Tab-separated table of C-alpha atoms in Angstrom:
chain	number	residue	atom	x	y	z
A	1	MET	CA	-38.567	54.108	97.463
A	2	GLU	CA	-41.030	55.102	100.121
A	3	PRO	CA	-39.882	56.561	103.408
A	4	PRO	CA	-40.249	54.157	106.301
A	5	PRO	CA	-43.516	54.551	108.171
A	6	PRO	CA	-43.230	56.672	111.267
A	7	SER	CA	-42.500	54.510	114.263
A	8	THR	CA	-44.283	55.139	117.490
A	9	ASP	CA	-42.630	52.569	119.692
A	10	ILE	CA	-39.056	53.846	119.551
A	11	PRO	CA	-38.431	56.718	121.932
A	12	PRO	CA	-37.292	59.911	120.210
A	13	PRO	CA	-33.534	60.546	120.410
A	14	SER	CA	-33.902	63.381	122.865
A	15	PRO	CA	-32.291	63.652	126.275
A	16	PRO	CA	-34.450	62.428	129.118
A	17	GLU	CA	-36.899	65.014	130.382
A	18	PRO	CA	-35.776	66.869	133.453
A	19	ALA	CA	-37.718	66.112	136.594
A	20	PRO	CA	-41.194	67.566	135.945
A	21	ARG	CA	-41.472	71.090	137.249
A	22	ARG	CA	-45.262	71.168	136.975
A	23	ARG	CA	-46.539	68.227	138.968
A	24	PRO	CA	-50.338	68.117	139.093
A	25	GLY	CA	-51.229	69.462	142.484
A	26	GLY	CA	-47.694	70.767	142.902
A	27	ARG	CA	-46.540	74.345	143.324
A	28	SER	CA	-46.901	75.086	139.628
A	29	ALA	CA	-50.511	73.905	139.585
A	30	ARG	CA	-51.275	75.980	142.671
A	31	VAL	CA	-49.774	79.072	141.052
A	32	ARG	CA	-51.813	78.429	137.914
A	33	ALA	CA	-55.031	78.081	139.918
A	34	LEU	CA	-54.329	81.300	141.826
A	35	VAL	CA	-53.621	83.193	138.617
A	36	HIS	CA	-56.700	81.829	136.838
A	37	ARG	CA	-58.926	82.811	139.724
A	38	ALA	CA	-57.415	86.286	139.699
A	39	VAL	CA	-58.019	86.613	135.928
A	40	ARG	CA	-61.677	85.659	136.298
A	41	GLU	CA	-62.208	87.957	139.289
A	42	GLN	CA	-60.403	90.860	137.654
A	43	LEU	CA	-62.339	90.411	134.403
A	44	VAL	CA	-65.684	90.388	136.183
A	45	ALA	CA	-64.770	93.285	138.477
A	46	GLU	CA	-63.027	95.615	136.034
A	47	GLY	CA	-63.748	94.255	132.554
A	48	TYR	CA	-61.165	93.711	129.862
A	49	ASP	CA	-59.916	97.282	130.288
A	50	GLY	CA	-58.897	96.533	133.860
A	51	LEU	CA	-57.259	93.231	132.968
A	52	THR	CA	-53.490	93.726	133.036
A	53	VAL	CA	-50.698	91.351	133.942
A	54	ASP	CA	-49.795	93.589	136.874
A	55	ALA	CA	-53.377	93.639	138.207
A	56	VAL	CA	-53.552	89.844	137.942
A	57	ALA	CA	-50.215	89.484	139.730
A	58	THR	CA	-51.348	91.782	142.538
A	59	ARG	CA	-54.719	90.084	142.933
A	60	SER	CA	-53.254	86.572	142.830
A	61	GLY	CA	-50.319	87.255	145.127
A	62	VAL	CA	-48.033	85.623	142.550
A	63	HIS	CA	-44.828	87.491	141.705
A	64	ARG	CA	-45.293	89.584	138.565
A	65	THR	CA	-42.073	88.225	137.042
A	66	THR	CA	-43.538	84.725	137.286
A	67	VAL	CA	-46.783	85.821	135.660
A	68	TYR	CA	-44.976	87.619	132.837
A	69	ARG	CA	-42.646	84.690	132.229
A	70	ARG	CA	-45.333	82.038	132.192
A	71	TRP	CA	-48.252	83.900	130.530
A	72	ARG	CA	-46.508	86.804	128.767
A	73	ASP	CA	-49.578	89.040	128.333
A	74	VAL	CA	-53.343	89.386	128.691
A	75	GLY	CA	-53.974	87.217	125.620
A	76	GLY	CA	-51.858	84.451	127.109
A	77	LEU	CA	-53.711	84.685	130.423
A	78	LEU	CA	-57.158	84.535	128.811
A	79	ALA	CA	-56.195	81.667	126.513
A	80	ASP	CA	-54.866	79.632	129.442
A	81	VAL	CA	-58.018	80.232	131.506
A	82	LEU	CA	-60.147	79.030	128.591
A	83	ASP	CA	-57.906	76.047	127.890
A	84	ALA	CA	-58.120	75.076	131.564
A	85	ALA	CA	-61.923	75.350	131.426
A	86	ALA	CA	-61.922	72.615	128.788
A	87	ASP	CA	-59.824	70.402	131.058
A	88	ASP	CA	-62.681	69.407	133.308
A	89	GLY	CA	-63.955	65.917	132.473
A	90	TRP	CA	-67.229	67.372	131.237
A	91	ALA	CA	-69.590	64.921	129.523
A	92	PRO	CA	-72.887	65.691	127.830
A	93	PRO	CA	-76.174	64.949	129.615
A	94	ASP	CA	-77.755	61.525	129.023
A	95	THR	CA	-81.524	61.820	129.438
A	96	GLY	CA	-82.723	58.991	127.202
A	97	SER	CA	-83.782	61.038	124.177
A	98	LEU	CA	-82.142	63.351	121.641
A	99	GLU	CA	-84.523	66.180	122.461
A	100	GLY	CA	-83.955	65.687	126.192
A	101	ASP	CA	-80.173	65.655	125.822
A	102	LEU	CA	-80.225	68.835	123.718
A	103	ALA	CA	-82.588	70.547	126.162
A	104	ALA	CA	-80.344	69.645	129.103
A	105	LEU	CA	-77.347	70.922	127.133
A	106	ASN	CA	-79.176	74.187	126.472
A	107	GLU	CA	-80.016	74.512	130.168
A	108	GLU	CA	-76.285	74.300	130.877
A	109	VAL	CA	-75.544	76.918	128.213
A	110	ALA	CA	-78.225	79.248	129.580
A	111	ALA	CA	-76.998	78.763	133.153
A	112	GLY	CA	-73.433	79.535	132.059
A	113	LEU	CA	-74.437	82.694	130.198
A	114	THR	CA	-76.511	84.019	133.092
A	115	GLU	CA	-74.287	82.985	135.996
A	116	ASP	CA	-73.260	85.547	138.569
A	117	PRO	CA	-70.461	86.597	138.478
A	118	PRO	CA	-70.799	86.627	134.677
A	119	ILE	CA	-67.536	84.896	133.838
A	120	ALA	CA	-68.663	83.314	130.561
A	121	MET	CA	-70.045	86.613	129.273
A	122	ALA	CA	-66.849	88.403	130.331
A	123	LEU	CA	-64.770	85.823	128.426
A	124	ILE	CA	-66.966	86.206	125.333
A	125	ALA	CA	-66.644	89.981	125.574
A	126	ALA	CA	-62.858	89.620	125.924
A	127	SER	CA	-62.787	87.456	122.793
A	128	PHE	CA	-63.851	90.552	120.828
A	129	ARG	CA	-60.688	92.297	122.051
A	130	SER	CA	-58.019	89.607	122.092
A	131	PRO	CA	-57.370	87.355	119.087
A	132	GLU	CA	-55.760	84.819	121.427
A	133	ALA	CA	-58.894	84.720	123.575
A	134	ALA	CA	-61.040	84.345	120.442
A	135	GLU	CA	-58.897	81.443	119.286
A	136	ALA	CA	-59.019	79.809	122.724
A	137	LEU	CA	-62.800	80.251	122.899
A	138	ARG	CA	-63.116	78.516	119.530
A	139	ARG	CA	-60.908	75.668	120.809
A	140	PHE	CA	-63.097	75.405	123.906
A	141	TRP	CA	-66.293	75.167	121.859
A	142	ASP	CA	-64.735	72.717	119.368
A	143	ASP	CA	-63.761	70.507	122.288
A	144	ARG	CA	-67.292	70.666	123.699
A	145	TYR	CA	-68.791	69.791	120.296
A	146	ARG	CA	-66.475	66.783	120.041
A	147	ARG	CA	-67.381	65.584	123.520
A	148	CYS	CA	-71.065	65.706	122.527
A	149	ALA	CA	-70.577	62.921	119.963
A	150	PRO	CA	-72.244	60.357	122.285
A	151	VAL	CA	-75.485	62.383	122.131
A	152	MET	CA	-75.752	61.695	118.408
A	153	GLU	CA	-74.463	58.122	118.729
A	154	ARG	CA	-77.132	57.303	121.303
A	155	ALA	CA	-79.805	59.045	119.190
A	156	ALA	CA	-78.777	57.007	116.148
A	157	ALA	CA	-78.870	53.791	118.173
A	158	ARG	CA	-82.394	54.659	119.360
A	159	GLY	CA	-83.480	55.272	115.760
A	160	GLU	CA	-84.014	59.021	116.322
A	161	LEU	CA	-81.763	59.969	113.422
A	162	PRO	CA	-81.990	58.953	109.769
A	163	GLY	CA	-79.759	56.078	108.692
A	164	ALA	CA	-77.198	58.283	106.947
A	165	ALA	CA	-74.428	60.021	108.886
A	166	THR	CA	-75.411	63.206	110.707
A	167	ASP	CA	-73.376	66.428	110.785
A	168	ASP	CA	-73.020	66.483	114.585
A	169	ARG	CA	-71.623	69.978	114.732
A	170	ALA	CA	-74.351	71.503	112.558
A	171	LEU	CA	-76.990	69.827	114.719
A	172	LEU	CA	-75.365	71.065	117.946
A	173	ILE	CA	-75.033	74.616	116.620
A	174	ALA	CA	-78.669	74.617	115.479
A	175	ALA	CA	-79.747	73.425	118.930
A	176	THR	CA	-77.670	75.833	121.008
A	177	ALA	CA	-77.349	78.939	118.796
A	178	PRO	CA	-80.753	80.436	119.703
A	179	VAL	CA	-79.788	80.414	123.388
A	180	TYR	CA	-76.447	82.095	122.663
A	181	HIS	CA	-78.177	84.529	120.310
A	182	ARG	CA	-80.716	85.626	122.872
A	183	LEU	CA	-78.378	85.888	125.848
A	184	ALA	CA	-74.993	86.829	124.361
A	185	LEU	CA	-75.968	88.957	121.344
A	186	LEU	CA	-79.490	90.275	121.916
A	187	ARG	CA	-78.786	90.360	125.660
A	188	ALA	CA	-82.473	89.829	126.218
A	189	PRO	CA	-83.703	88.493	129.568
A	190	ALA	CA	-83.489	84.706	129.914
A	191	ASP	CA	-86.524	82.883	128.507
A	192	PRO	CA	-87.087	79.769	130.650
A	193	ALA	CA	-88.831	78.017	127.746
A	194	LEU	CA	-86.110	78.646	125.164
A	195	PRO	CA	-83.706	75.789	126.032
A	196	ALA	CA	-86.490	73.250	125.521
A	197	THR	CA	-88.035	74.820	122.418
A	198	ALA	CA	-84.667	75.270	120.706
A	199	ALA	CA	-83.871	71.630	121.507
A	200	ARG	CA	-87.225	70.457	120.172
A	201	THR	CA	-86.725	72.435	116.964
A	202	ALA	CA	-83.287	70.977	116.349
A	203	ALA	CA	-84.339	67.429	117.238
A	204	LEU	CA	-87.342	67.652	114.939
A	205	ALA	CA	-85.187	68.885	112.084
A	206	ALA	CA	-82.556	66.226	112.783
A	207	THR	CA	-85.098	63.420	112.693
A	208	ALA	CA	-86.411	64.850	109.430
A	209	GLY	CA	-82.897	64.621	107.967
A	210	ALA	CA	-81.924	68.308	108.025
A	211	PHE	CA	-78.368	67.514	109.194
A	212	THR	CA	-77.721	64.430	107.087
A	213	LEU	CA	-74.283	64.586	105.523
A	214	PRO	CA	-74.179	64.362	101.729
A	215	GLY	CA	-72.749	61.230	100.277
B	1	MET	CA	-116.325	106.209	139.606
B	2	GLU	CA	-113.912	105.343	136.866
B	3	PRO	CA	-111.453	107.889	135.582
B	4	PRO	CA	-112.325	109.186	132.141
B	5	PRO	CA	-110.665	107.295	129.316
B	6	PRO	CA	-107.535	108.934	127.997
B	7	SER	CA	-108.312	111.160	125.086
B	8	THR	CA	-106.173	111.086	122.011
B	9	ASP	CA	-107.861	113.744	119.897
B	10	ILE	CA	-107.187	116.765	122.107
B	11	PRO	CA	-103.725	118.255	121.544
B	12	PRO	CA	-101.545	118.349	124.658
B	13	PRO	CA	-101.342	121.775	126.303
B	14	SER	CA	-97.795	122.431	125.186
B	15	PRO	CA	-96.532	125.419	123.204
B	16	PRO	CA	-96.302	124.906	119.458
B	17	GLU	CA	-93.091	123.241	118.294
B	18	PRO	CA	-90.409	125.636	117.096
B	19	ALA	CA	-89.666	125.611	113.396
B	20	PRO	CA	-87.912	122.244	112.768
B	21	ARG	CA	-84.154	122.620	113.011
B	22	ARG	CA	-83.455	119.202	111.451
B	23	ARG	CA	-85.008	119.254	108.014
B	24	PRO	CA	-84.403	116.005	106.099
B	25	GLY	CA	-81.662	116.745	103.636
B	26	GLY	CA	-80.875	120.003	105.415
B	27	ARG	CA	-77.692	121.038	107.165
B	28	SER	CA	-78.522	118.960	110.221
B	29	ALA	CA	-78.983	115.804	108.136
B	30	ARG	CA	-75.694	116.459	106.347
B	31	VAL	CA	-73.869	116.884	109.649
B	32	ARG	CA	-75.439	113.653	110.918
B	33	ALA	CA	-74.365	111.750	107.801
B	34	LEU	CA	-70.794	113.084	108.096
B	35	VAL	CA	-70.592	112.117	111.764
B	36	HIS	CA	-72.050	108.655	111.185
B	37	ARG	CA	-69.566	107.959	108.434
B	38	ALA	CA	-66.739	109.113	110.686
B	39	VAL	CA	-67.959	106.817	113.513
B	40	ARG	CA	-68.032	103.797	111.200
B	41	GLU	CA	-64.630	104.588	109.699
B	42	GLN	CA	-63.057	105.272	113.080
B	43	LEU	CA	-64.517	102.093	114.574
B	44	VAL	CA	-63.217	99.942	111.732
B	45	ALA	CA	-59.814	101.648	111.654
B	46	GLU	CA	-59.081	101.949	115.373
B	47	GLY	CA	-61.673	99.783	117.134
B	48	TYR	CA	-63.724	100.853	120.105
B	49	ASP	CA	-60.582	101.964	121.938
B	50	GLY	CA	-59.887	104.561	119.266
B	51	LEU	CA	-63.471	105.772	119.151
B	52	THR	CA	-63.631	109.115	120.957
B	53	VAL	CA	-65.850	112.124	120.371
B	54	ASP	CA	-62.754	114.168	119.505
B	55	ALA	CA	-61.532	111.614	116.943
B	56	VAL	CA	-64.979	111.526	115.348
B	57	ALA	CA	-65.109	115.329	115.236
B	58	THR	CA	-61.681	115.509	113.594
B	59	ARG	CA	-62.448	112.793	111.066
B	60	SER	CA	-65.869	114.231	110.176
B	61	GLY	CA	-64.771	117.842	109.968
B	62	VAL	CA	-67.710	118.763	112.219
B	63	HIS	CA	-66.944	121.107	115.102
B	64	ARG	CA	-66.366	119.159	118.296
B	65	THR	CA	-68.756	121.372	120.264
B	66	THR	CA	-71.515	120.359	117.846
B	67	VAL	CA	-70.672	116.673	118.206
B	68	TYR	CA	-70.579	116.878	122.018
B	69	ARG	CA	-73.856	118.849	122.160
B	70	ARG	CA	-75.752	116.561	119.822
B	71	TRP	CA	-74.315	113.139	120.688
B	72	ARG	CA	-72.784	113.687	124.152
B	73	ASP	CA	-70.471	110.658	124.173
B	74	VAL	CA	-69.389	107.470	122.422
B	75	GLY	CA	-72.506	105.617	123.547
B	76	GLY	CA	-74.695	108.303	122.043
B	77	LEU	CA	-72.749	108.199	118.777
B	78	LEU	CA	-72.997	104.410	118.467
B	79	ALA	CA	-76.689	104.357	119.359
B	80	ASP	CA	-77.464	106.982	116.727
B	81	VAL	CA	-75.517	105.119	114.036
B	82	LEU	CA	-77.478	101.949	114.828
B	83	ASP	CA	-80.801	103.783	114.973
B	84	ALA	CA	-80.045	105.335	111.580
B	85	ALA	CA	-79.220	101.902	110.168
B	86	ALA	CA	-82.793	100.825	110.950
B	87	ASP	CA	-84.126	103.866	109.102
B	88	ASP	CA	-83.564	102.425	105.651
B	89	GLY	CA	-86.802	101.109	104.150
B	90	TRP	CA	-85.490	97.558	104.345
B	91	ALA	CA	-87.996	94.818	103.538
B	92	PRO	CA	-87.480	91.065	103.778
B	93	PRO	CA	-86.823	89.028	100.638
B	94	ASP	CA	-89.847	87.540	98.822
B	95	THR	CA	-88.768	84.380	97.035
B	96	GLY	CA	-92.047	82.446	96.955
B	97	SER	CA	-91.347	80.002	99.786
B	98	LEU	CA	-90.669	80.159	103.510
B	99	GLU	CA	-87.407	78.264	103.149
B	100	GLY	CA	-86.340	80.513	100.278
B	101	ASP	CA	-87.161	83.691	102.192
B	102	LEU	CA	-85.239	82.510	105.260
B	103	ALA	CA	-82.268	81.440	103.125
B	104	ALA	CA	-82.181	84.839	101.409
B	105	LEU	CA	-82.397	86.519	104.814
B	106	ASN	CA	-79.477	84.414	106.038
B	107	GLU	CA	-77.469	85.343	102.951
B	108	GLU	CA	-77.970	88.993	103.912
B	109	VAL	CA	-76.923	88.276	107.508
B	110	ALA	CA	-73.819	86.396	106.356
B	111	ALA	CA	-72.922	89.156	103.892
B	112	GLY	CA	-73.305	91.770	106.639
B	113	LEU	CA	-71.136	89.856	109.092
B	114	THR	CA	-68.370	89.274	106.557
B	115	GLU	CA	-68.429	92.642	104.778
B	116	ASP	CA	-65.227	94.583	104.394
B	117	PRO	CA	-64.802	96.963	106.147
B	118	PRO	CA	-66.333	94.914	108.985
B	119	ILE	CA	-68.794	97.520	110.258
B	120	ALA	CA	-71.411	95.098	111.585
B	121	MET	CA	-68.796	93.097	113.504
B	122	ALA	CA	-67.292	96.320	114.875
B	123	LEU	CA	-70.740	97.432	116.076
B	124	ILE	CA	-71.369	94.038	117.705
B	125	ALA	CA	-67.961	94.233	119.396
B	126	ALA	CA	-68.778	97.775	120.588
B	127	SER	CA	-72.052	96.511	122.056
B	128	PHE	CA	-69.978	94.503	124.554
B	129	ARG	CA	-68.434	97.768	125.765
B	130	SER	CA	-71.240	100.298	125.638
B	131	PRO	CA	-74.643	99.619	127.226
B	132	GLU	CA	-76.162	102.266	124.936
B	133	ALA	CA	-74.797	100.474	121.875
B	134	ALA	CA	-76.118	97.147	123.205
B	135	GLU	CA	-79.559	98.669	123.700
B	136	ALA	CA	-79.493	100.228	120.214
B	137	LEU	CA	-78.396	96.929	118.659
B	138	ARG	CA	-81.328	95.206	120.330
B	139	ARG	CA	-83.675	97.912	118.997
B	140	PHE	CA	-82.196	97.397	115.525
B	141	TRP	CA	-82.766	93.636	115.629
B	142	ASP	CA	-86.252	94.013	117.102
B	143	ASP	CA	-87.139	96.347	114.238
B	144	ARG	CA	-85.803	93.854	111.698
B	145	TYR	CA	-87.787	91.013	113.288
B	146	ARG	CA	-90.957	93.107	113.106
B	147	ARG	CA	-90.365	93.965	109.460
B	148	CYS	CA	-90.061	90.253	108.690
B	149	ALA	CA	-93.728	89.649	109.615
B	150	PRO	CA	-94.722	89.389	105.908
B	151	VAL	CA	-92.441	86.328	105.560
B	152	MET	CA	-94.594	84.423	108.035
B	153	GLU	CA	-97.860	85.902	106.701
B	154	ARG	CA	-97.030	84.760	103.178
B	155	ALA	CA	-95.950	81.338	104.450
B	156	ALA	CA	-99.228	80.947	106.342
B	157	ALA	CA	-101.196	81.989	103.241
B	158	ARG	CA	-99.331	79.364	101.192
B	159	GLY	CA	-100.149	76.701	103.801
B	160	GLU	CA	-96.491	76.287	104.846
B	161	LEU	CA	-97.276	76.889	108.511
B	162	PRO	CA	-99.712	75.076	110.789
B	163	GLY	CA	-103.108	76.722	111.257
B	164	ALA	CA	-102.320	78.063	114.732
B	165	ALA	CA	-100.404	81.306	115.214
B	166	THR	CA	-96.632	81.088	114.857
B	167	ASP	CA	-94.096	82.769	117.144
B	168	ASP	CA	-92.463	84.827	114.386
B	169	ARG	CA	-89.537	85.944	116.481
B	170	ALA	CA	-88.671	82.430	117.684
B	171	LEU	CA	-88.764	81.181	114.110
B	172	LEU	CA	-86.568	84.039	112.861
B	173	ILE	CA	-84.041	83.533	115.664
B	174	ALA	CA	-83.916	79.789	114.987
B	175	ALA	CA	-83.305	80.481	111.294
B	176	THR	CA	-80.623	83.144	111.676
B	177	ALA	CA	-78.889	82.231	114.964
B	178	PRO	CA	-76.590	79.544	113.473
B	179	VAL	CA	-75.189	82.110	111.026
B	180	TYR	CA	-74.562	84.644	113.815
B	181	HIS	CA	-73.124	81.895	115.998
B	182	ARG	CA	-70.623	80.757	113.409
B	183	LEU	CA	-69.515	84.188	112.240
B	184	ALA	CA	-69.896	86.446	115.290
B	185	LEU	CA	-69.122	84.069	118.185
B	186	LEU	CA	-67.124	81.142	116.817
B	187	ARG	CA	-65.563	83.481	114.263
B	188	ALA	CA	-65.162	80.500	111.976
B	189	PRO	CA	-64.703	81.039	108.229
B	190	ALA	CA	-67.949	81.590	106.324
B	191	ASP	CA	-69.645	78.359	105.273
B	192	PRO	CA	-71.396	79.013	101.944
B	193	ALA	CA	-73.903	76.226	102.623
B	194	LEU	CA	-74.919	77.405	106.103
B	195	PRO	CA	-77.488	80.102	105.167
B	196	ALA	CA	-79.488	77.541	103.183
B	197	THR	CA	-79.155	74.664	105.647
B	198	ALA	CA	-80.070	76.832	108.649
B	199	ALA	CA	-83.088	78.110	106.692
B	200	ARG	CA	-84.135	74.578	105.734
B	201	THR	CA	-83.852	73.428	109.347
B	202	ALA	CA	-85.992	76.275	110.655
B	203	ALA	CA	-88.579	75.953	107.862
B	204	LEU	CA	-88.857	72.220	108.468
B	205	ALA	CA	-89.365	72.753	112.178
B	206	ALA	CA	-91.866	75.560	111.550
B	207	THR	CA	-93.962	73.428	109.228
B	208	ALA	CA	-93.887	70.673	111.852
B	209	GLY	CA	-95.308	73.130	114.397
B	210	ALA	CA	-92.187	73.813	116.472
B	211	PHE	CA	-92.978	77.539	116.730
B	212	THR	CA	-96.727	77.328	117.239
B	213	LEU	CA	-97.848	79.648	120.007
B	214	PRO	CA	-99.691	77.985	122.888
B	215	GLY	CA	-103.402	78.621	123.141
């Protein structure tokens, strides 16, 4: 006999939730915003080596006991900052063409990697030190890749992609990786033409079927 | 009146060089090899935080005064290890096609980034801490890009590239960046298909003229 299918319309037999302690916009959200800002500022000012729970507590004005209880350690702080960064209603650009959308996306990537203060670069650098930050950075990028699905849907509807299904993620990585490579790994000066040429390359390859899924 | 052209066939008015103190294969080369091995081992075992001149001296068995005099600090040690890595007679693969050459190159990149012990990843991580290591890593990659010129020359001779000159470096970055992105930044598990698909994408785009230099 099969187990009954899981029901989703019966509330779980747990006691009612206590009154929410973390209302959006409430004290808890304000504390979180203060702490996140302190993490970013501390990371840019002192690097990962200067990022300690105590330094974040001091800079944020939040009691250190609160910071320790809620974020535990530097990994917890970095992961929460990155998770919050994903919580922003971001949507991919809609320019009317696949190449245009990818170029606009690359302009955003390049702007992020060259912004001053260099928060994105500091978070990438921290991800080489903290496994929790690395994991959170991967979650952040995965979320961004998922939110880019409309770029490929619109391209398919316009006939810019072959009929078969496209590997969205492979296409997005091909389009954006040269910008990350140049700025985050080679640390070469920004090349104003690169966002557009990397987008053109990826769009060309996509139209030619380079990212068509097997099957 | 114009200044005279610089002459290159008159020796500079400097005293003759002293007898070389660093004969290849001599004591100096042996000391360098011992120190480099100790840097790599220490970096893999303890990370950048455990990489000190004293730890390298102890691990290598080379007197610490020698290590300080010759390499000065951690940045100097890392830069010399990276510069030595470029000094290896490496030549790009020659498989008979542009796509094949790029795929073989990507296999080497993927193997390097997933090797155990993870020396390449440890050096990349160190480049986020030490400006000298970052500069040396860029020199290393620049040297590799230059040595890859025959890949594009052979492709042009086979008619795989448009008649106009190709931006070799842009093509090489487009081909290899997805592999670096996945393994060094996303730190996702290796995808055995990625070296070939990234190579196919870049070769396709190159043949379509995506990397043709203006003019």
